[in-house]
PDB file of C-alpha atoms and ligand atoms in Angstrom:
ATOM      1  CA  MET A   1      -0.263   0.014   0.271  1.00  0.00           C
ATOM      2  CA  ASP A   2       3.053   2.402  -0.768  1.00  0.00           C
ATOM      3  CA  LEU A   3       1.696   6.176  -1.776  1.00  0.00           C
ATOM      4  CA  LEU A   4       3.839   8.963  -3.087  1.00  0.00           C
ATOM      5  CA  LEU A   5       3.055  12.388  -2.440  1.00  0.00           C
ATOM      6  CA  ILE A   6       4.268  14.769  -4.929  1.00  0.00           C
ATOM      7  CA  GLY A   7       4.217  18.453  -5.238  1.00  0.00           C
ATOM      8  CA  PRO A   8       6.169  21.893  -5.011  1.00  0.00           C
ATOM      9  CA  PRO A   9       7.924  23.142  -1.847  1.00  0.00           C
ATOM     10  CA  GLY A  10       5.480  24.835   0.341  1.00  0.00           C
ATOM     11  CA  VAL A  11       2.267  23.108  -0.857  1.00  0.00           C
ATOM     12  CA  GLY A  12       1.768  21.427   2.282  1.00  0.00           C
ATOM     13  CA  LYS A  13       3.180  18.070   1.591  1.00  0.00           C
ATOM     14  CA  GLY A  14       4.473  17.549   5.166  1.00  0.00           C
ATOM     15  CA  THR A  15       1.414  18.353   6.811  1.00  0.00           C
ATOM     16  CA  GLN A  16      -0.707  16.258   4.585  1.00  0.00           C
ATOM     17  CA  ALA A  17       1.636  13.176   4.682  1.00  0.00           C
ATOM     18  CA  ALA A  18       1.438  13.298   8.595  1.00  0.00           C
ATOM     19  CA  ARG A  19      -2.236  13.245   8.426  1.00  0.00           C
ATOM     20  CA  LEU A  20      -2.179  10.630   5.742  1.00  0.00           C
ATOM     21  CA  ARG A  21       0.336   8.542   8.240  1.00  0.00           C
ATOM     22  CA  GLN A  22      -2.290   8.577  10.797  1.00  0.00           C
ATOM     23  CA  ALA A  23      -5.507   7.889   8.676  1.00  0.00           C
ATOM     24  CA  LEU A  24      -3.975   5.047   6.904  1.00  0.00           C
ATOM     25  CA  GLY A  25      -1.572   3.584   9.891  1.00  0.00           C
ATOM     26  CA  ILE A  26       1.646   3.402   7.755  1.00  0.00           C
ATOM     27  CA  PRO A  27       5.148   5.604   8.194  1.00  0.00           C
ATOM     28  CA  HIS A  28       5.651   8.544   6.393  1.00  0.00           C
ATOM     29  CA  LEU A  29       9.259   8.986   4.945  1.00  0.00           C
ATOM     30  CA  SER A  30      10.050  12.667   4.244  1.00  0.00           C
ATOM     31  CA  THR A  31      13.725  12.516   2.449  1.00  0.00           C
ATOM     32  CA  GLY A  32      13.884  16.321   3.153  1.00  0.00           C
ATOM     33  CA  ASP A  33      13.686  15.720   6.975  1.00  0.00           C
ATOM     34  CA  LEU A  34      16.052  12.817   6.700  1.00  0.00           C
ATOM     35  CA  LEU A  35      18.661  14.848   4.874  1.00  0.00           C
ATOM     36  CA  ARG A  36      18.508  17.629   7.358  1.00  0.00           C
ATOM     37  CA  ARG A  37      18.950  15.101  10.144  1.00  0.00           C
ATOM     38  CA  HIS A  38      22.218  14.027   8.449  1.00  0.00           C
ATOM     39  CA  VAL A  39      23.225  17.630   7.766  1.00  0.00           C
ATOM     40  CA  ALA A  40      22.696  18.582  11.763  1.00  0.00           C
ATOM     41  CA  GLN A  41      24.532  15.277  12.810  1.00  0.00           C
ATOM     42  CA  GLY A  42      27.518  15.867  10.497  1.00  0.00           C
ATOM     43  CA  THR A  43      27.367  12.556   9.180  1.00  0.00           C
ATOM     44  CA  ARG A  44      29.364  11.624   5.861  1.00  0.00           C
ATOM     45  CA  LEU A  45      26.167  11.713   3.892  1.00  0.00           C
ATOM     46  CA  GLY A  46      24.942  15.126   5.427  1.00  0.00           C
ATOM     47  CA  THR A  47      28.393  16.692   4.632  1.00  0.00           C
ATOM     48  CA  ALA A  48      27.937  15.657   1.111  1.00  0.00           C
ATOM     49  CA  ALA A  49      24.331  16.866   0.837  1.00  0.00           C
ATOM     50  CA  ALA A  50      24.596  20.329   2.774  1.00  0.00           C
ATOM     51  CA  ALA A  51      26.084  22.392  -0.190  1.00  0.00           C
ATOM     52  CA  HIS A  52      23.432  21.136  -2.333  1.00  0.00           C
ATOM     53  CA  MET A  53      20.775  21.901   0.091  1.00  0.00           C
ATOM     54  CA  ARG A  54      22.016  25.243   0.954  1.00  0.00           C
ATOM     55  CA  ARG A  55      21.943  26.310  -3.041  1.00  0.00           C
ATOM     56  CA  GLY A  56      18.553  24.994  -3.352  1.00  0.00           C
ATOM     57  CA  ASP A  57      19.720  22.216  -5.792  1.00  0.00           C
ATOM     58  CA  LEU A  58      18.830  18.556  -5.737  1.00  0.00           C
ATOM     59  CA  VAL A  59      21.234  16.199  -3.737  1.00  0.00           C
ATOM     60  CA  PRO A  60      22.645  13.917  -6.163  1.00  0.00           C
ATOM     61  CA  ASP A  61      20.513  10.466  -7.030  1.00  0.00           C
ATOM     62  CA  HIS A  62      22.990   8.015  -5.688  1.00  0.00           C
ATOM     63  CA  LEU A  63      23.164   9.366  -2.241  1.00  0.00           C
ATOM     64  CA  VAL A  64      19.308  10.140  -1.797  1.00  0.00           C
ATOM     65  CA  THR A  65      18.512   6.686  -3.223  1.00  0.00           C
ATOM     66  CA  GLU A  66      20.602   4.562  -1.110  1.00  0.00           C
ATOM     67  CA  MET A  67      19.628   6.460   2.168  1.00  0.00           C
ATOM     68  CA  ALA A  68      15.558   6.317   0.769  1.00  0.00           C
ATOM     69  CA  LEU A  69      15.735   2.401  -0.009  1.00  0.00           C
ATOM     70  CA  ASP A  70      17.471   1.709   3.234  1.00  0.00           C
ATOM     71  CA  ARG A  71      14.473   3.112   5.097  1.00  0.00           C
ATOM     72  CA  ILE A  72      11.630   1.975   2.642  1.00  0.00           C
ATOM     73  CA  LEU A  73      12.819  -1.628   2.562  1.00  0.00           C
ATOM     74  CA  ASP A  74      12.877  -1.672   6.286  1.00  0.00           C
ATOM     75  CA  VAL A  75      10.557  -4.066   8.094  1.00  0.00           C
ATOM     76  CA  SER A  76       9.090  -0.954   9.611  1.00  0.00           C
ATOM     77  CA  CYS A  77       7.801  -0.171   6.229  1.00  0.00           C
ATOM     78  CA  ALA A  78       6.805  -3.548   5.076  1.00  0.00           C
ATOM     79  CA  ALA A  79       3.180  -2.814   4.981  1.00  0.00           C
ATOM     80  CA  GLY A  80       3.740   0.452   2.863  1.00  0.00           C
ATOM     81  CA  VAL A  81       4.832   3.903   3.342  1.00  0.00           C
ATOM     82  CA  VAL A  82       3.720   7.390   2.537  1.00  0.00           C
ATOM     83  CA  LEU A  83       6.348   8.831   0.187  1.00  0.00           C
ATOM     84  CA  ASP A  84       7.066  12.496   0.762  1.00  0.00           C
ATOM     85  CA  GLY A  85       9.802  14.052  -1.465  1.00  0.00           C
ATOM     86  CA  PHE A  86      11.292  10.819  -2.954  1.00  0.00           C
ATOM     87  CA  PRO A  87      11.354  10.194  -5.863  1.00  0.00           C
ATOM     88  CA  ARG A  88      12.271  13.582  -7.359  1.00  0.00           C
ATOM     89  CA  THR A  89      13.718  12.569 -10.657  1.00  0.00           C
ATOM     90  CA  LEU A  90      13.185   9.551 -12.993  1.00  0.00           C
ATOM     91  CA  THR A  91      16.485   7.920 -12.007  1.00  0.00           C
ATOM     92  CA  GLN A  92      15.296   7.622  -8.568  1.00  0.00           C
ATOM     93  CA  ALA A  93      11.689   6.539  -9.841  1.00  0.00           C
ATOM     94  CA  GLU A  94      13.493   3.678 -11.536  1.00  0.00           C
ATOM     95  CA  ALA A  95      15.120   2.660  -8.729  1.00  0.00           C
ATOM     96  CA  LEU A  96      12.207   2.881  -6.234  1.00  0.00           C
ATOM     97  CA  ASP A  97      10.041   0.549  -8.639  1.00  0.00           C
ATOM     98  CA  SER A  98      12.615  -2.147  -8.971  1.00  0.00           C
ATOM     99  CA  ALA A  99      13.043  -2.070  -4.957  1.00  0.00           C
ATOM    100  CA  LEU A 100       9.526  -2.247  -4.375  1.00  0.00           C
ATOM    101  CA  ALA A 101       8.897  -4.973  -7.095  1.00  0.00           C
ATOM    102  CA  GLY A 102      11.604  -7.138  -5.545  1.00  0.00           C
ATOM    103  CA  GLU A 103       9.305  -7.299  -2.520  1.00  0.00           C
ATOM    104  CA  GLY A 104       6.126  -7.678  -4.161  1.00  0.00           C
ATOM    105  CA  ARG A 105       4.985  -4.317  -3.516  1.00  0.00           C
ATOM    106  CA  ARG A 106       4.159  -1.340  -5.989  1.00  0.00           C
ATOM    107  CA  LEU A 107       3.277   2.482  -5.944  1.00  0.00           C
ATOM    108  CA  ALA A 108      -0.500   2.137  -5.592  1.00  0.00           C
ATOM    109  CA  ALA A 109      -1.281   5.919  -6.209  1.00  0.00           C
ATOM    110  CA  VAL A 110       0.737   9.092  -6.803  1.00  0.00           C
ATOM    111  CA  LEU A 111      -1.291  12.166  -5.211  1.00  0.00           C
ATOM    112  CA  HIS A 112      -0.108  15.526  -6.738  1.00  0.00           C
ATOM    113  CA  LEU A 113      -0.795  18.406  -4.708  1.00  0.00           C
ATOM    114  CA  THR A 114      -0.937  21.870  -6.548  1.00  0.00           C
ATOM    115  CA  ALA A 115      -1.347  25.280  -5.675  1.00  0.00           C
ATOM    116  CA  PRO A 116      -0.662  28.600  -7.457  1.00  0.00           C
ATOM    117  CA  GLY A 117       3.200  29.766  -7.502  1.00  0.00           C
ATOM    118  CA  GLN A 118       2.596  33.278  -5.580  1.00  0.00           C
ATOM    119  CA  THR A 119       0.550  31.406  -2.786  1.00  0.00           C
ATOM    120  CA  LEU A 120       3.823  28.834  -2.714  1.00  0.00           C
ATOM    121  CA  LEU A 121       6.386  31.414  -2.431  1.00  0.00           C
ATOM    122  CA  ARG A 122       4.850  33.358   0.287  1.00  0.00           C
ATOM    123  CA  ARG A 123       4.178  30.272   2.173  1.00  0.00           C
ATOM    124  CA  LEU A 124       7.804  29.159   2.121  1.00  0.00           C
ATOM    125  CA  THR A 125       9.340  32.779   2.801  1.00  0.00           C
ATOM    126  CA  GLY A 126       6.896  33.038   5.702  1.00  0.00           C
ATOM    127  CA  ARG A 127       7.802  29.947   7.341  1.00  0.00           C
ATOM    128  CA  ARG A 128       9.735  30.293  10.918  1.00  0.00           C
ATOM    129  CA  ILE A 129      11.095  27.445  13.075  1.00  0.00           C
ATOM    130  CA  CYS A 130      12.301  27.245  16.399  1.00  0.00           C
ATOM    131  CA  GLY A 131      16.079  27.116  16.925  1.00  0.00           C
ATOM    132  CA  GLY A 132      15.461  25.063  20.224  1.00  0.00           C
ATOM    133  CA  CYS A 133      12.681  22.490  20.116  1.00  0.00           C
ATOM    134  CA  GLY A 134      12.277  22.932  16.038  1.00  0.00           C
ATOM    135  CA  ASN A 135       8.221  23.869  16.421  1.00  0.00           C
ATOM    136  CA  GLY A 136       6.901  25.362  13.168  1.00  0.00           C
ATOM    137  CA  TYR A 137       5.433  28.779  12.712  1.00  0.00           C
ATOM    138  CA  HIS A 138       4.244  30.928   9.916  1.00  0.00           C
ATOM    139  CA  LEU A 139       4.287  34.544   9.881  1.00  0.00           C
ATOM    140  CA  ASP A 140       0.596  34.796   8.303  1.00  0.00           C
ATOM    141  CA  THR A 141      -1.095  31.546   9.670  1.00  0.00           C
ATOM    142  CA  ARG A 142       0.556  30.637  12.623  1.00  0.00           C
ATOM    143  CA  LYS A 143       1.867  33.433  14.647  1.00  0.00           C
ATOM    144  CA  PRO A 144       3.939  32.816  17.676  1.00  0.00           C
ATOM    145  CA  ARG A 145       2.168  34.845  20.837  1.00  0.00           C
ATOM    146  CA  THR A 146       5.442  36.952  21.028  1.00  0.00           C
ATOM    147  CA  PRO A 147       7.052  37.650  17.685  1.00  0.00           C
ATOM    148  CA  GLY A 148      10.087  35.902  16.971  1.00  0.00           C
ATOM    149  CA  GLN A 149       9.753  33.734  20.199  1.00  0.00           C
ATOM    150  CA  CYS A 150       8.591  30.061  20.294  1.00  0.00           C
ATOM    151  CA  ASP A 151       5.540  29.543  22.534  1.00  0.00           C
ATOM    152  CA  SER A 152       6.769  26.520  23.929  1.00  0.00           C
ATOM    153  CA  CYS A 153      10.303  26.941  24.919  1.00  0.00           C
ATOM    154  CA  GLY A 154      10.904  30.533  24.378  1.00  0.00           C
ATOM    155  CA  HIS A 155      13.784  29.980  21.831  1.00  0.00           C
ATOM    156  CA  ARG A 156      14.396  32.603  18.915  1.00  0.00           C
ATOM    157  CA  LEU A 157      12.426  31.695  15.595  1.00  0.00           C
ATOM    158  CA  VAL A 158      14.589  31.281  12.692  1.00  0.00           C
ATOM    159  CA  GLN A 159      14.123  31.168   8.794  1.00  0.00           C
ATOM    160  CA  ARG A 160      15.462  27.811   7.246  1.00  0.00           C
ATOM    161  CA  GLY A 161      18.085  28.743   5.164  1.00  0.00           C
ATOM    162  CA  ASP A 162      16.487  27.342   1.918  1.00  0.00           C
ATOM    163  CA  ASP A 163      13.219  29.340   2.469  1.00  0.00           C
ATOM    164  CA  ALA A 164      15.102  32.643   2.080  1.00  0.00           C
ATOM    165  CA  THR A 165      13.351  34.491  -1.153  1.00  0.00           C
ATOM    166  CA  GLU A 166      15.585  33.736  -3.786  1.00  0.00           C
ATOM    167  CA  THR A 167      16.625  30.194  -2.668  1.00  0.00           C
ATOM    168  CA  ALA A 168      13.109  29.377  -2.421  1.00  0.00           C
ATOM    169  CA  ARG A 169      12.224  30.672  -6.036  1.00  0.00           C
ATOM    170  CA  VAL A 170      15.131  28.286  -7.141  1.00  0.00           C
ATOM    171  CA  ARG A 171      13.499  25.411  -5.409  1.00  0.00           C
ATOM    172  CA  LEU A 172      10.076  26.097  -7.236  1.00  0.00           C
ATOM    173  CA  ARG A 173      11.853  26.411 -10.542  1.00  0.00           C
ATOM    174  CA  ALA A 174      13.757  23.099  -9.897  1.00  0.00           C
ATOM    175  CA  HIS A 175      10.875  21.339  -8.740  1.00  0.00           C
ATOM    176  CA  THR A 176       8.784  22.300 -12.007  1.00  0.00           C
ATOM    177  CA  ARG A 177      11.669  21.457 -14.197  1.00  0.00           C
ATOM    178  CA  GLN A 178      12.606  18.075 -12.529  1.00  0.00           C
ATOM    179  CA  THR A 179       9.260  16.807 -11.570  1.00  0.00           C
ATOM    180  CA  GLN A 180       7.594  17.024 -15.175  1.00  0.00           C
ATOM    181  CA  PRO A 181       9.090  13.918 -16.490  1.00  0.00           C
ATOM    182  CA  LEU A 182       8.196  12.102 -13.453  1.00  0.00           C
ATOM    183  CA  LEU A 183       4.499  13.285 -13.535  1.00  0.00           C
ATOM    184  CA  ALA A 184       4.369  12.415 -17.180  1.00  0.00           C
ATOM    185  CA  ARG A 185       5.565   8.887 -16.349  1.00  0.00           C
ATOM    186  CA  TYR A 186       3.017   8.275 -13.651  1.00  0.00           C
ATOM    187  CA  ARG A 187       0.342   9.841 -15.682  1.00  0.00           C
ATOM    188  CA  ARG A 188       1.008   7.170 -18.445  1.00  0.00           C
ATOM    189  CA  ALA A 189       0.995   4.479 -15.883  1.00  0.00           C
ATOM    190  CA  GLY A 190      -2.619   5.682 -14.878  1.00  0.00           C
ATOM    191  CA  VAL A 191      -1.734   6.054 -11.045  1.00  0.00           C
ATOM    192  CA  LEU A 192      -1.554   9.988 -11.081  1.00  0.00           C
ATOM    193  CA  HIS A 193      -4.161  12.125  -9.461  1.00  0.00           C
ATOM    194  CA  GLU A 194      -3.998  15.969  -9.197  1.00  0.00           C
ATOM    195  CA  ILE A 195      -5.405  17.383  -6.055  1.00  0.00           C
ATOM    196  CA  ASP A 196      -5.968  21.124  -5.033  1.00  0.00           C
ATOM    197  CA  GLY A 197      -3.758  21.866  -2.237  1.00  0.00           C
ATOM    198  CA  CYS A 198      -5.538  25.215  -1.413  1.00  0.00           C
ATOM    199  CA  GLY A 199      -7.854  25.422   1.454  1.00  0.00           C
ATOM    200  CA  ASP A 200      -8.998  23.823   4.690  1.00  0.00           C
ATOM    201  CA  VAL A 201      -6.286  21.542   5.847  1.00  0.00           C
ATOM    202  CA  GLY A 202      -9.002  18.690   6.375  1.00  0.00           C
ATOM    203  CA  ASP A 203     -10.781  19.326   3.176  1.00  0.00           C
ATOM    204  CA  ILE A 204      -7.501  18.440   1.433  1.00  0.00           C
ATOM    205  CA  THR A 205      -6.994  15.366   3.711  1.00  0.00           C
ATOM    206  CA  ARG A 206     -10.389  14.273   2.577  1.00  0.00           C
ATOM    207  CA  ARG A 207      -9.337  14.691  -1.122  1.00  0.00           C
ATOM    208  CA  LEU A 208      -6.228  12.906  -0.937  1.00  0.00           C
ATOM    209  CA  LEU A 209      -8.004  10.034   1.021  1.00  0.00           C
ATOM    210  CA  ALA A 210     -10.599   9.699  -1.531  1.00  0.00           C
ATOM    211  CA  ALA A 211      -8.242   9.761  -4.438  1.00  0.00           C
ATOM    212  CA  PHE A 212      -5.965   7.047  -3.024  1.00  0.00           C
ATOM    213  CA  ALA A 213      -9.318   4.952  -2.301  1.00  0.00           C
ATOM    214  CA  ALA A 214      -9.861   4.949  -5.805  1.00  0.00           C
ATOM    215  CA  HIS A 215      -6.225   4.289  -7.119  1.00  0.00           C
ATOM    216  CA  ALA A 216      -5.466   1.605  -4.302  1.00  0.00           C
ATOM    217  CA  THR A 217      -8.056  -0.711  -5.844  1.00  0.00           C
ATOM    218  CA  GLY A 218      -7.595   0.574  -9.792  1.00  0.00           C
ATOM    219  CA  PRO A 219      -4.817   0.432 -12.250  1.00  0.00           C
ATOM    220  CA  ALA A 220      -2.224  -2.346 -13.019  1.00  0.00           C
ATOM    221  CA  PRO A 221       1.495  -1.815 -11.678  1.00  0.00           C
ATOM    222  CA  LEU A 222       4.146   0.394 -13.635  1.00  0.00           C
TER     223      LEU A 222
HETATM  224  P1  LIG B   1      12.113  19.296   1.026  1.00  0.00           P
HETATM  225  O1  LIG B   1      12.217  19.231   2.666  1.00  0.00           O
HETATM  226  O2  LIG B   1      11.410  17.971   0.514  1.00  0.00           O
HETATM  227  O3  LIG B   1      11.889  20.369   0.501  1.00  0.00           O
HETATM  228  O4  LIG B   1      14.021  19.027   0.626  1.00  0.00           O
HETATM  229  C1  LIG B   1      14.853  19.828   0.990  1.00  0.00           C
HETATM  230  C2  LIG B   1      15.891  19.826   0.387  1.00  0.00           C
HETATM  231  O5  LIG B   1      16.507  18.165   0.480  1.00  0.00           O
HETATM  232  C3  LIG B   1      15.729  19.765  -1.110  1.00  0.00           C
HETATM  233  O6  LIG B   1      15.698  21.210  -1.799  1.00  0.00           O
HETATM  234  C4  LIG B   1      16.754  18.979  -1.694  1.00  0.00           C
HETATM  235  O7  LIG B   1      18.128  19.765  -1.737  1.00  0.00           O
HETATM  236  C5  LIG B   1      17.198  17.940  -0.787  1.00  0.00           C
HETATM  237  N1  LIG B   1      16.261  16.651  -1.103  1.00  0.00           N
HETATM  238  C6  LIG B   1      14.978  16.086  -0.525  1.00  0.00           C
HETATM  239  N2  LIG B   1      14.524  15.150  -1.142  1.00  0.00           N
HETATM  240  C7  LIG B   1      15.306  14.938  -2.362  1.00  0.00           C
HETATM  241  C8  LIG B   1      15.441  13.881  -3.405  1.00  0.00           C
HETATM  242  N3  LIG B   1      14.444  12.966  -3.380  1.00  0.00           N
HETATM  243  N4  LIG B   1      16.328  14.229  -4.174  1.00  0.00           N
HETATM  244  C9  LIG B   1      17.403  14.949  -4.229  1.00  0.00           C
HETATM  245  N5  LIG B   1      17.308  15.837  -3.672  1.00  0.00           N
HETATM  246  C10 LIG B   1      16.243  15.814  -2.015  1.00  0.00           C
END
């Protein structure tokens, strides 16, 4: 029951993936989160990935693929996983397909969350995180009680380096360029479903779950 949530940075993939994890009872794998953890811990992978991430570029396929497949093929994901941020390229998609096929699994559905470009840019550049506990805030939609300060632990709020305006623009452009072939591949396979990522968080989750339910019992494997 593997499911891929795909969409531009800022569209709410992380939030929705967490809600799908709860609703479907399968783990959520975010390669962005995993990579940031490697960077914070200073692992070899983190060191190799950091410069690419700072520029808003994709991390090279071989590094991400090994890290992601390691987790996807782990026993904790045997019943399926909500994929968030992987695969991002055709090379990664091919590696994923053969790894899943080797286990008698397949991507049941690819859900593409969308929103207008200006909305995405504002969502990204308005995000703030707590430097202490990692809580997330937004200058428009989730303001802290005291500006610039975490409600839970009082630490200073900071902007993620790759949420700065220019880097966010680069990430949005890179996403469009790099995911077109991926979307075309999944559209051809009949597993792609486009979902409107604007509006109430709960409504978006319901749209995603309805599309997944339709696709999970639908088309043949790639
Ligand atoms: P995200 O949190 O998904 O926006 O990812 C943050 C950054 O991590 C991206 O801008 C990339 O530099 C890197 N990254 C995450 N997933 C991948 C992937 N599947 N392939 C290449 N780079 C990735």
